[in-house]
């Protein structure tokens, strides 16, 4: 007799009811889901704003004030994503016994069951994809071949749709589970407390990337103020292949007209100094004191229109961020500077020498460095 084989056959596939830990109680799963839902909703909303600010459709206007607006929304985007990681792990741990649910015997219910399972699969995959690609992106590591912003944006809609379906389907269960007090069973509060504490610790450990007074207690902050002139640099002049020609001039074009100004001519125009942040889409941000010519005044000085969008071109020959467009609202704002100085000193080459755009409430990726041409768009 082969006793080993008979014994192996006796192994029983577990059922959800077999998992007795308080972590698996619906009262816990529903509350974890609520926290996770809040984190994902903040992440989705702020992500959408960031996308719109970078690629504004005709109906959308991103405000230039408060000057810290983009810094705040993008900080919230990255930190809510960080908080969602432990919450998602806790939620998955809480509900994984439901993987052992048997499909219903009634064929009519089978379809609904399968649809619900598939929507959860989509939700888990999409949410995990968003969190992992987001974290890998802020770490500036690109182990994939797709363009991160496009994929991250597309899958966000998939996650949001699957989340809505999931919440809609589960609403009665969620209601009942939330009605059940957590205190009723010992251990449940400990599970919830641990998950929320882990989320809080993850945020605290990273928030220093954008909250200055948390810098010293944020060991996992992926960006420090290190860099020339005390500011981080994403792309150095060398990496961008930028060489400033000896006869560099800022060219300004509008309609059929054009005008060129040398650096001394720019420096001779009335200057404005302002404290403005660079707020990278990766979540890090840093404030500095910038001095330069307000773009509006510069255009007015050469007789160019000041009420239209302006394309900013850099000395970079190629590269996704070689140029950007200042929307009309940003052109009109007197704090939108063509900056020549940083904290009183001439710009370091890595910060955009001879001049760069620094505008209030603008995604860092659009704060174009090494500017060579301003073109007033029709
Ligand atoms: N021409 C050009 N400008 C650029 C970039 C670039 O790659 N090329 N990077 C942008 C990004 S992603 C950020 S966050 C800021 C960073 O500015 P800093 O390097 O001075 O800190 O510059 C922006 N300006
Ligand atoms: Mo950036």
mmCIF file of C-alpha atoms and ligand atoms in Angstrom:
data_model
loop_
_atom_site.group_PDB
_atom_site.id
_atom_site.type_symbol
_atom_site.label_atom_id
_atom_site.label_comp_id
_atom_site.label_asym_id
_atom_site.label_seq_id
_atom_site.Cartn_x
_atom_site.Cartn_y
_atom_site.Cartn_z
ATOM 1 C CA UNK A 1 0.000 0.000 0.000
ATOM 2 C CA UNK A 2 1.234 3.451 -0.769
ATOM 3 C CA UNK A 3 0.322 5.215 2.480
ATOM 4 C CA UNK A 4 2.137 8.388 1.511
ATOM 5 C CA UNK A 5 -0.124 8.856 -1.468
ATOM 6 C CA UNK A 6 -3.361 8.245 0.497
ATOM 7 C CA UNK A 7 -2.243 10.742 3.067
ATOM 8 C CA UNK A 8 -1.510 13.368 0.435
ATOM 9 C CA UNK A 9 -5.005 12.932 -0.959
ATOM 10 C CA UNK A 10 -6.419 13.769 2.428
ATOM 11 C CA UNK A 11 -5.075 17.332 2.374
ATOM 12 C CA UNK A 12 -8.171 19.518 2.338
ATOM 13 C CA UNK A 13 -8.444 22.803 0.476
ATOM 14 C CA UNK A 14 -9.326 25.362 3.177
ATOM 15 C CA UNK A 15 -12.480 27.432 3.172
ATOM 16 C CA UNK A 16 -12.674 31.120 4.119
ATOM 17 C CA UNK A 17 -14.296 30.152 7.447
ATOM 18 C CA UNK A 18 -11.148 28.210 8.399
ATOM 19 C CA UNK A 19 -9.193 31.439 8.817
ATOM 20 C CA UNK A 20 -10.056 32.515 12.344
ATOM 21 C CA UNK A 21 -7.580 35.324 13.006
ATOM 22 C CA UNK A 22 -9.207 38.682 13.846
ATOM 23 C CA UNK A 23 -7.279 40.104 10.868
ATOM 24 C CA UNK A 24 -9.702 38.357 8.526
ATOM 25 C CA UNK A 25 -12.920 39.655 10.082
ATOM 26 C CA UNK A 26 -15.156 41.637 7.699
ATOM 27 C CA UNK A 27 -15.225 44.433 10.306
ATOM 28 C CA UNK A 28 -11.441 44.753 9.877
ATOM 29 C CA UNK A 29 -11.395 44.284 6.096
ATOM 30 C CA UNK A 30 -14.059 46.976 5.621
ATOM 31 C CA UNK A 31 -12.200 49.516 7.768
ATOM 32 C CA UNK A 32 -8.892 48.819 6.047
ATOM 33 C CA UNK A 33 -10.731 49.232 2.757
ATOM 34 C CA UNK A 34 -12.067 52.585 3.894
ATOM 35 C CA UNK A 35 -8.583 53.921 4.771
ATOM 36 C CA UNK A 36 -7.138 52.496 1.576
ATOM 37 C CA UNK A 37 -10.017 53.979 -0.412
ATOM 38 C CA UNK A 38 -9.345 57.432 1.038
ATOM 39 C CA UNK A 39 -5.602 57.178 0.254
ATOM 40 C CA UNK A 40 -6.272 55.978 -3.308
ATOM 41 C CA UNK A 41 -8.911 58.665 -3.906
ATOM 42 C CA UNK A 42 -6.505 61.435 -2.814
ATOM 43 C CA UNK A 43 -3.789 59.853 -4.953
ATOM 44 C CA UNK A 44 -6.064 59.618 -8.002
ATOM 45 C CA UNK A 45 -7.450 63.154 -7.639
ATOM 46 C CA UNK A 46 -4.056 64.805 -7.195
ATOM 47 C CA UNK A 47 -2.589 62.654 -9.975
ATOM 48 C CA UNK A 48 -5.325 63.821 -12.310
ATOM 49 C CA UNK A 49 -4.579 67.446 -11.374
ATOM 50 C CA UNK A 50 -0.892 66.900 -12.082
ATOM 51 C CA UNK A 51 -1.717 65.409 -15.476
ATOM 52 C CA UNK A 52 -4.010 68.333 -16.313
ATOM 53 C CA UNK A 53 -1.429 70.890 -15.144
ATOM 54 C CA UNK A 54 1.166 69.306 -17.439
ATOM 55 C CA UNK A 55 -1.111 68.748 -20.443
ATOM 56 C CA UNK A 56 -3.881 71.324 -20.019
ATOM 57 C CA UNK A 57 -6.840 70.772 -22.359
ATOM 58 C CA UNK A 58 -8.639 73.889 -23.594
ATOM 59 C CA UNK A 59 -11.260 73.824 -20.829
ATOM 60 C CA UNK A 60 -8.730 73.555 -18.013
ATOM 61 C CA UNK A 61 -6.861 76.388 -16.348
ATOM 62 C CA UNK A 62 -4.328 75.592 -13.622
ATOM 63 C CA UNK A 63 -4.115 78.565 -11.210
ATOM 64 C CA UNK A 64 -0.796 80.317 -10.591
ATOM 65 C CA UNK A 65 -1.688 81.032 -6.942
ATOM 66 C CA UNK A 66 -1.084 80.076 -4.238
ATOM 67 C CA UNK A 67 2.510 79.751 -5.440
ATOM 68 C CA UNK A 68 2.855 76.485 -3.476
ATOM 69 C CA UNK A 69 -0.261 74.910 -5.005
ATOM 70 C CA UNK A 70 1.459 72.369 -7.243
ATOM 71 C CA UNK A 71 3.973 71.603 -4.503
ATOM 72 C CA UNK A 72 1.073 70.734 -2.180
ATOM 73 C CA UNK A 73 -1.011 68.691 -4.632
ATOM 74 C CA UNK A 74 2.011 66.741 -5.872
ATOM 75 C CA UNK A 75 3.300 66.206 -2.322
ATOM 76 C CA UNK A 76 -0.132 64.816 -1.439
ATOM 77 C CA UNK A 77 -0.058 62.620 -4.533
ATOM 78 C CA UNK A 78 3.223 60.961 -3.670
ATOM 79 C CA UNK A 79 2.599 60.736 0.092
ATOM 80 C CA UNK A 80 -0.918 59.284 -0.281
ATOM 81 C CA UNK A 81 0.652 56.719 -2.617
ATOM 82 C CA UNK A 82 3.264 55.911 0.028
ATOM 83 C CA UNK A 83 0.521 55.541 2.680
ATOM 84 C CA UNK A 84 -1.446 53.251 0.374
ATOM 85 C CA UNK A 85 1.358 50.665 0.209
ATOM 86 C CA UNK A 86 1.059 49.301 3.802
ATOM 87 C CA UNK A 87 -2.718 49.748 3.682
ATOM 88 C CA UNK A 88 -2.975 47.681 0.488
ATOM 89 C CA UNK A 89 -0.750 44.959 1.964
ATOM 90 C CA UNK A 90 -2.869 44.864 5.147
ATOM 91 C CA UNK A 91 -6.078 44.749 3.119
ATOM 92 C CA UNK A 92 -4.776 41.881 0.978
ATOM 93 C CA UNK A 93 -3.728 39.988 4.103
ATOM 94 C CA UNK A 94 -7.152 40.578 5.607
ATOM 95 C CA UNK A 95 -9.105 39.268 2.622
ATOM 96 C CA UNK A 96 -6.840 36.595 1.112
ATOM 97 C CA UNK A 97 -8.864 33.730 2.678
ATOM 98 C CA UNK A 98 -11.602 34.678 0.229
ATOM 99 C CA UNK A 99 -9.373 33.270 -2.514
ATOM 100 C CA UNK A 100 -10.705 29.933 -1.255
ATOM 101 C CA UNK A 101 -14.353 30.800 -1.875
ATOM 102 C CA UNK A 102 -16.058 28.011 -3.809
ATOM 103 C CA UNK A 103 -17.926 29.178 -6.911
ATOM 104 C CA UNK A 104 -21.712 29.073 -6.357
ATOM 105 C CA UNK A 105 -23.479 25.935 -7.519
ATOM 106 C CA UNK A 106 -26.360 27.847 -9.111
ATOM 107 C CA UNK A 107 -25.298 28.602 -12.737
ATOM 108 C CA UNK A 108 -27.144 31.941 -12.764
ATOM 109 C CA UNK A 109 -25.004 33.178 -9.857
ATOM 110 C CA UNK A 110 -21.839 31.854 -11.397
ATOM 111 C CA UNK A 111 -21.583 34.704 -13.884
ATOM 112 C CA UNK A 112 -22.015 37.409 -11.220
ATOM 113 C CA UNK A 113 -19.447 35.621 -9.047
ATOM 114 C CA UNK A 114 -16.945 35.429 -11.893
ATOM 115 C CA UNK A 115 -17.493 39.104 -12.818
ATOM 116 C CA UNK A 116 -16.880 40.174 -9.242
ATOM 117 C CA UNK A 117 -13.718 38.055 -8.980
ATOM 118 C CA UNK A 118 -12.376 39.471 -12.244
ATOM 119 C CA UNK A 119 -13.033 43.069 -11.138
ATOM 120 C CA UNK A 120 -11.068 42.385 -7.943
ATOM 121 C CA UNK A 121 -8.215 40.885 -9.946
ATOM 122 C CA UNK A 122 -8.132 44.008 -12.153
ATOM 123 C CA UNK A 123 -8.292 46.249 -9.078
ATOM 124 C CA UNK A 124 -5.463 44.504 -7.245
ATOM 125 C CA UNK A 125 -3.232 44.345 -10.332
ATOM 126 C CA UNK A 126 -3.895 47.971 -11.322
ATOM 127 C CA UNK A 127 -3.434 49.324 -7.776
ATOM 128 C CA UNK A 128 -0.221 47.326 -7.306
ATOM 129 C CA UNK A 129 1.055 48.488 -10.714
ATOM 130 C CA UNK A 130 0.383 52.139 -9.820
ATOM 131 C CA UNK A 131 2.065 51.952 -6.418
ATOM 132 C CA UNK A 132 5.088 50.002 -7.641
ATOM 133 C CA UNK A 133 5.706 52.101 -10.771
ATOM 134 C CA UNK A 134 5.151 55.285 -8.747
ATOM 135 C CA UNK A 135 7.720 54.297 -6.126
ATOM 136 C CA UNK A 136 10.215 53.089 -8.700
ATOM 137 C CA UNK A 137 9.761 56.380 -10.569
ATOM 138 C CA UNK A 138 10.454 58.558 -7.538
ATOM 139 C CA UNK A 139 13.555 56.442 -7.004
ATOM 140 C CA UNK A 140 14.456 57.435 -10.605
ATOM 141 C CA UNK A 141 14.972 53.855 -11.641
ATOM 142 C CA UNK A 142 13.356 52.786 -14.917
ATOM 143 C CA UNK A 143 13.579 49.022 -15.280
ATOM 144 C CA UNK A 144 10.835 49.021 -17.948
ATOM 145 C CA UNK A 145 10.509 50.017 -21.572
ATOM 146 C CA UNK A 146 7.221 51.948 -21.460
ATOM 147 C CA UNK A 147 7.005 55.697 -20.867
ATOM 148 C CA UNK A 148 6.145 55.993 -17.176
ATOM 149 C CA UNK A 149 3.703 58.980 -17.165
ATOM 150 C CA UNK A 150 1.543 57.559 -19.977
ATOM 151 C CA UNK A 151 1.298 54.072 -18.468
ATOM 152 C CA UNK A 152 0.828 55.384 -14.917
ATOM 153 C CA UNK A 153 -1.963 57.687 -16.105
ATOM 154 C CA UNK A 154 -3.790 55.075 -18.181
ATOM 155 C CA UNK A 155 -3.703 52.390 -15.485
ATOM 156 C CA UNK A 156 -4.966 54.955 -12.915
ATOM 157 C CA UNK A 157 -8.289 55.039 -14.785
ATOM 158 C CA UNK A 158 -8.391 51.246 -14.802
ATOM 159 C CA UNK A 159 -7.807 51.193 -11.033
ATOM 160 C CA UNK A 160 -10.390 53.918 -10.419
ATOM 161 C CA UNK A 161 -13.025 52.110 -12.512
ATOM 162 C CA UNK A 162 -12.359 48.746 -10.844
ATOM 163 C CA UNK A 163 -12.478 50.428 -7.411
ATOM 164 C CA UNK A 164 -15.873 51.982 -8.159
ATOM 165 C CA UNK A 165 -17.249 48.619 -9.332
ATOM 166 C CA UNK A 166 -15.819 46.925 -6.245
ATOM 167 C CA UNK A 167 -17.270 49.479 -3.812
ATOM 168 C CA UNK A 168 -20.630 49.390 -5.618
ATOM 169 C CA UNK A 169 -20.861 45.591 -5.487
ATOM 170 C CA UNK A 170 -19.711 45.414 -1.858
ATOM 171 C CA UNK A 171 -21.732 48.311 -0.505
ATOM 172 C CA UNK A 172 -24.233 46.172 1.471
ATOM 173 C CA UNK A 173 -21.414 44.023 2.918
ATOM 174 C CA UNK A 174 -19.352 47.123 3.755
ATOM 175 C CA UNK A 175 -22.314 48.784 5.462
ATOM 176 C CA UNK A 176 -22.973 45.750 7.638
ATOM 177 C CA UNK A 177 -19.272 45.285 8.451
ATOM 178 C CA UNK A 178 -18.801 48.939 9.393
ATOM 179 C CA UNK A 179 -21.837 48.681 11.659
ATOM 180 C CA UNK A 180 -20.122 45.935 13.616
ATOM 181 C CA UNK A 181 -17.925 47.436 16.362
ATOM 182 C CA UNK A 182 -14.232 46.614 16.152
ATOM 183 C CA UNK A 183 -13.898 46.350 19.931
ATOM 184 C CA UNK A 184 -16.234 43.351 20.048
ATOM 185 C CA UNK A 185 -13.377 40.930 19.370
ATOM 186 C CA UNK A 186 -9.928 41.286 20.960
ATOM 187 C CA UNK A 187 -7.137 41.601 18.422
ATOM 188 C CA UNK A 188 -9.069 43.474 15.757
ATOM 189 C CA UNK A 189 -8.039 46.869 17.011
ATOM 190 C CA UNK A 190 -4.424 45.735 17.149
ATOM 191 C CA UNK A 191 -4.576 44.713 13.482
ATOM 192 C CA UNK A 192 -6.131 48.004 12.401
ATOM 193 C CA UNK A 193 -3.804 50.035 14.617
ATOM 194 C CA UNK A 194 -0.741 48.303 13.185
ATOM 195 C CA UNK A 195 -1.829 49.001 9.603
ATOM 196 C CA UNK A 196 -2.570 52.677 10.264
ATOM 197 C CA UNK A 197 0.676 53.051 12.223
ATOM 198 C CA UNK A 198 2.638 51.471 9.359
ATOM 199 C CA UNK A 199 1.033 53.896 6.889
ATOM 200 C CA UNK A 200 1.834 56.850 9.173
ATOM 201 C CA UNK A 201 5.428 55.691 9.645
ATOM 202 C CA UNK A 202 5.892 55.287 5.875
ATOM 203 C CA UNK A 203 4.630 58.840 5.313
ATOM 204 C CA UNK A 204 6.798 60.297 8.098
ATOM 205 C CA UNK A 205 9.861 58.490 6.793
ATOM 206 C CA UNK A 206 9.464 60.003 3.329
ATOM 207 C CA UNK A 207 7.633 63.329 3.792
ATOM 208 C CA UNK A 208 10.961 65.151 4.171
ATOM 209 C CA UNK A 209 11.191 65.231 0.369
ATOM 210 C CA UNK A 210 8.664 68.028 0.359
ATOM 211 C CA UNK A 211 7.990 69.168 3.953
ATOM 212 C CA UNK A 212 11.110 71.101 5.032
ATOM 213 C CA UNK A 213 10.690 70.669 8.805
ATOM 214 C CA UNK A 214 10.418 66.892 8.400
ATOM 215 C CA UNK A 215 13.698 66.610 6.538
ATOM 216 C CA UNK A 216 15.678 65.577 9.585
ATOM 217 C CA UNK A 217 13.295 62.801 10.610
ATOM 218 C CA UNK A 218 12.770 61.387 7.138
ATOM 219 C CA UNK A 219 15.448 58.725 6.619
ATOM 220 C CA UNK A 220 13.771 57.375 3.469
ATOM 221 C CA UNK A 221 13.274 60.732 1.759
ATOM 222 C CA UNK A 222 14.576 60.070 -1.733
ATOM 223 C CA UNK A 223 15.815 63.591 -2.289
ATOM 224 C CA UNK A 224 18.011 65.707 -0.071
ATOM 225 C CA UNK A 225 18.852 69.381 -0.539
ATOM 226 C CA UNK A 226 22.239 68.204 -1.834
ATOM 227 C CA UNK A 227 23.228 69.675 -5.170
ATOM 228 C CA UNK A 228 24.869 72.834 -6.414
ATOM 229 C CA UNK A 229 23.559 75.997 -4.704
ATOM 230 C CA UNK A 230 21.721 73.812 -2.152
ATOM 231 C CA UNK A 231 19.099 72.521 -4.597
ATOM 232 C CA UNK A 232 18.620 69.039 -6.045
ATOM 233 C CA UNK A 233 19.238 68.511 -9.766
ATOM 234 C CA UNK A 234 17.410 65.981 -11.911
ATOM 235 C CA UNK A 235 19.270 66.510 -15.163
ATOM 236 C CA UNK A 236 22.706 68.064 -15.216
ATOM 237 C CA UNK A 237 23.963 70.283 -18.033
ATOM 238 C CA UNK A 238 26.421 67.547 -18.992
ATOM 239 C CA UNK A 239 23.690 64.876 -19.110
ATOM 240 C CA UNK A 240 21.576 67.165 -21.278
ATOM 241 C CA UNK A 241 24.557 67.835 -23.554
ATOM 242 C CA UNK A 242 24.133 71.570 -23.079
ATOM 243 C CA UNK A 243 26.948 73.859 -24.189
ATOM 244 C CA UNK A 244 26.239 77.576 -23.965
ATOM 245 C CA UNK A 245 27.617 79.269 -27.111
ATOM 246 C CA UNK A 246 29.856 82.305 -26.598
ATOM 247 C CA UNK A 247 27.462 84.444 -28.644
ATOM 248 C CA UNK A 248 24.376 83.249 -26.711
ATOM 249 C CA UNK A 249 21.331 85.490 -27.147
ATOM 250 C CA UNK A 250 17.784 85.104 -25.902
ATOM 251 C CA UNK A 251 15.566 85.168 -28.935
ATOM 252 C CA UNK A 252 11.980 86.388 -28.606
ATOM 253 C CA UNK A 253 9.573 85.661 -31.462
ATOM 254 C CA UNK A 254 5.996 86.710 -31.986
ATOM 255 C CA UNK A 255 3.882 86.823 -35.148
ATOM 256 C CA UNK A 256 6.415 87.819 -37.843
ATOM 257 C CA UNK A 257 8.688 89.745 -35.481
ATOM 258 C CA UNK A 258 11.788 88.690 -33.563
ATOM 259 C CA UNK A 259 14.170 90.301 -31.123
ATOM 260 C CA UNK A 260 17.392 89.145 -29.460
ATOM 261 C CA UNK A 261 18.887 90.112 -26.116
ATOM 262 C CA UNK A 262 22.323 89.366 -24.682
ATOM 263 C CA UNK A 263 22.794 88.323 -21.063
ATOM 264 C CA UNK A 264 24.035 91.795 -19.983
ATOM 265 C CA UNK A 265 20.995 93.329 -21.708
ATOM 266 C CA UNK A 266 18.701 90.952 -19.771
ATOM 267 C CA UNK A 267 20.513 91.759 -16.525
ATOM 268 C CA UNK A 268 20.081 95.493 -17.212
ATOM 269 C CA UNK A 269 16.265 95.181 -17.291
ATOM 270 C CA UNK A 270 14.362 95.731 -14.009
ATOM 271 C CA UNK A 271 14.717 92.547 -11.930
ATOM 272 C CA UNK A 272 12.341 90.933 -9.501
ATOM 273 C CA UNK A 273 13.246 88.614 -6.622
ATOM 274 C CA UNK A 274 10.810 85.994 -5.315
ATOM 275 C CA UNK A 275 10.829 82.903 -3.085
ATOM 276 C CA UNK A 276 9.442 80.150 -5.274
ATOM 277 C CA UNK A 277 9.569 76.367 -5.052
ATOM 278 C CA UNK A 278 10.715 73.823 -7.584
ATOM 279 C CA UNK A 279 8.182 71.044 -7.180
ATOM 280 C CA UNK A 280 9.173 67.967 -9.143
ATOM 281 C CA UNK A 281 6.475 65.554 -10.292
ATOM 282 C CA UNK A 282 8.446 62.959 -8.313
ATOM 283 C CA UNK A 283 7.203 64.633 -5.145
ATOM 284 C CA UNK A 284 10.389 66.330 -3.981
ATOM 285 C CA UNK A 285 10.316 70.068 -3.690
ATOM 286 C CA UNK A 286 12.563 72.855 -2.508
ATOM 287 C CA UNK A 287 12.148 76.599 -2.178
ATOM 288 C CA UNK A 288 14.764 79.111 -3.195
ATOM 289 C CA UNK A 289 15.171 82.823 -3.801
ATOM 290 C CA UNK A 290 15.155 83.500 -7.532
ATOM 291 C CA UNK A 291 15.980 86.779 -9.266
ATOM 292 C CA UNK A 292 15.192 87.564 -12.880
ATOM 293 C CA UNK A 293 13.026 89.427 -15.338
ATOM 294 C CA UNK A 294 9.265 88.803 -15.143
ATOM 295 C CA UNK A 295 8.356 87.201 -18.499
ATOM 296 C CA UNK A 296 5.463 89.620 -18.851
ATOM 297 C CA UNK A 297 7.745 92.672 -18.444
ATOM 298 C CA UNK A 298 10.314 91.163 -20.798
ATOM 299 C CA UNK A 299 7.719 90.683 -23.537
ATOM 300 C CA UNK A 300 6.362 94.184 -22.956
ATOM 301 C CA UNK A 301 9.892 95.647 -23.125
ATOM 302 C CA UNK A 302 10.413 94.320 -26.668
ATOM 303 C CA UNK A 303 6.861 95.115 -27.773
ATOM 304 C CA UNK A 304 5.599 91.502 -27.852
ATOM 305 C CA UNK A 305 2.049 90.540 -26.804
ATOM 306 C CA UNK A 306 1.718 89.630 -23.108
ATOM 307 C CA UNK A 307 -1.708 87.975 -23.160
ATOM 308 C CA UNK A 308 -0.929 84.748 -25.021
ATOM 309 C CA UNK A 309 0.751 81.432 -24.222
ATOM 310 C CA UNK A 310 4.511 81.310 -24.738
ATOM 311 C CA UNK A 311 6.635 78.377 -25.860
ATOM 312 C CA UNK A 312 9.951 78.186 -24.008
ATOM 313 C CA UNK A 313 12.776 76.444 -25.871
ATOM 314 C CA UNK A 314 16.058 75.356 -24.302
ATOM 315 C CA UNK A 315 19.557 74.752 -25.638
ATOM 316 C CA UNK A 316 18.894 71.021 -25.278
ATOM 317 C CA UNK A 317 18.790 69.531 -28.771
ATOM 318 C CA UNK A 318 16.682 66.527 -27.811
ATOM 319 C CA UNK A 319 15.018 65.358 -24.622
ATOM 320 C CA UNK A 320 11.391 65.282 -23.554
ATOM 321 C CA UNK A 321 11.748 68.391 -21.408
ATOM 322 C CA UNK A 322 13.718 70.484 -23.882
ATOM 323 C CA UNK A 323 10.757 72.846 -24.237
ATOM 324 C CA UNK A 324 7.525 73.745 -22.453
ATOM 325 C CA UNK A 325 4.548 76.054 -22.872
ATOM 326 C CA UNK A 326 3.680 78.798 -20.392
ATOM 327 C CA UNK A 327 -0.131 79.146 -20.420
ATOM 328 C CA UNK A 328 -1.457 82.711 -20.784
ATOM 329 C CA UNK A 329 -2.300 82.846 -17.046
ATOM 330 C CA UNK A 330 1.323 82.081 -16.169
ATOM 331 C CA UNK A 331 2.644 84.634 -18.693
ATOM 332 C CA UNK A 332 0.402 87.273 -17.101
ATOM 333 C CA UNK A 333 1.574 86.501 -13.546
ATOM 334 C CA UNK A 334 4.310 88.945 -12.454
ATOM 335 C CA UNK A 335 5.985 86.140 -10.480
ATOM 336 C CA UNK A 336 6.690 84.118 -13.635
ATOM 337 C CA UNK A 337 10.399 84.821 -14.001
ATOM 338 C CA UNK A 338 13.080 84.286 -16.542
ATOM 339 C CA UNK A 339 15.509 83.713 -13.684
ATOM 340 C CA UNK A 340 19.163 84.744 -13.959
ATOM 341 C CA UNK A 341 20.143 84.270 -10.322
ATOM 342 C CA UNK A 342 19.585 81.829 -7.489
ATOM 343 C CA UNK A 343 20.046 83.057 -3.920
ATOM 344 C CA UNK A 344 21.847 86.096 -5.282
ATOM 345 C CA UNK A 345 24.445 84.164 -7.316
ATOM 346 C CA UNK A 346 24.636 83.516 -11.055
ATOM 347 C CA UNK A 347 22.831 80.259 -11.948
ATOM 348 C CA UNK A 348 24.961 77.123 -11.756
ATOM 349 C CA UNK A 349 25.103 75.353 -15.167
ATOM 350 C CA UNK A 350 23.066 72.468 -13.678
ATOM 351 C CA UNK A 351 20.347 74.909 -12.631
ATOM 352 C CA UNK A 352 19.998 76.331 -16.106
ATOM 353 C CA UNK A 353 22.669 78.958 -16.810
ATOM 354 C CA UNK A 354 22.323 81.407 -18.541
ATOM 355 C CA UNK A 355 18.609 81.587 -17.630
ATOM 356 C CA UNK A 356 15.625 79.429 -16.768
ATOM 357 C CA UNK A 357 11.897 79.630 -16.208
ATOM 358 C CA UNK A 358 10.671 79.747 -12.609
ATOM 359 C CA UNK A 359 6.922 80.206 -12.381
ATOM 360 C CA UNK A 360 4.557 79.957 -9.398
ATOM 361 C CA UNK A 361 2.527 76.749 -8.966
ATOM 362 C CA UNK A 362 4.143 75.016 -11.950
ATOM 363 C CA UNK A 363 5.204 71.363 -12.244
ATOM 364 C CA UNK A 364 9.006 71.148 -11.901
ATOM 365 C CA UNK A 365 9.283 69.370 -15.204
ATOM 366 C CA UNK A 366 8.026 72.545 -16.935
ATOM 367 C CA UNK A 367 10.524 74.878 -15.192
ATOM 368 C CA UNK A 368 12.654 74.826 -18.325
ATOM 369 C CA UNK A 369 16.404 75.329 -17.900
ATOM 370 C CA UNK A 370 19.014 76.677 -20.377
ATOM 371 C CA UNK A 371 16.430 78.860 -22.113
ATOM 372 C CA UNK A 372 17.381 80.141 -25.545
ATOM 373 C CA UNK A 373 14.057 81.198 -27.113
ATOM 374 C CA UNK A 374 10.615 82.497 -26.115
ATOM 375 C CA UNK A 375 7.970 82.196 -28.801
ATOM 376 C CA UNK A 376 4.609 83.911 -28.293
ATOM 377 C CA UNK A 377 2.034 81.463 -29.664
ATOM 378 C CA UNK A 378 -0.895 82.643 -31.805
HETATM 379 N N1 LIG B 1 15.769 71.980 -20.437
HETATM 380 C C1 LIG B 1 15.406 71.231 -19.380
HETATM 381 N N2 LIG B 1 14.810 71.825 -18.316
HETATM 382 C C2 LIG B 1 14.420 71.094 -17.236
HETATM 383 C C3 LIG B 1 14.615 69.697 -17.197
HETATM 384 C C4 LIG B 1 15.241 69.092 -18.318
HETATM 385 O O1 LIG B 1 15.459 67.867 -18.383
HETATM 386 N N3 LIG B 1 15.615 69.886 -19.385
HETATM 387 N N4 LIG B 1 14.220 68.983 -16.065
HETATM 388 C C5 LIG B 1 13.105 69.572 -15.327
HETATM 389 C C6 LIG B 1 12.783 68.881 -14.086
HETATM 390 S S1 LIG B 1 12.126 67.328 -14.220
HETATM 391 C C7 LIG B 1 12.881 69.494 -12.850
HETATM 392 S S2 LIG B 1 12.269 68.803 -11.467
HETATM 393 C C8 LIG B 1 13.542 70.808 -12.713
HETATM 394 C C9 LIG B 1 14.675 70.660 -11.714
HETATM 395 O O2 LIG B 1 15.371 71.839 -11.605
HETATM 396 P P1 LIG B 1 16.807 71.854 -10.903
HETATM 397 O O3 LIG B 1 17.633 70.798 -11.610
HETATM 398 O O4 LIG B 1 17.341 73.215 -11.043
HETATM 399 O O5 LIG B 1 16.583 71.483 -9.461
HETATM 400 O O6 LIG B 1 14.053 71.284 -13.938
HETATM 401 C C10 LIG B 1 13.260 71.057 -15.056
HETATM 402 N N5 LIG B 1 13.832 71.732 -16.196
HETATM 403 MO MO1 LIG B 2 11.094 66.865 -12.254
#
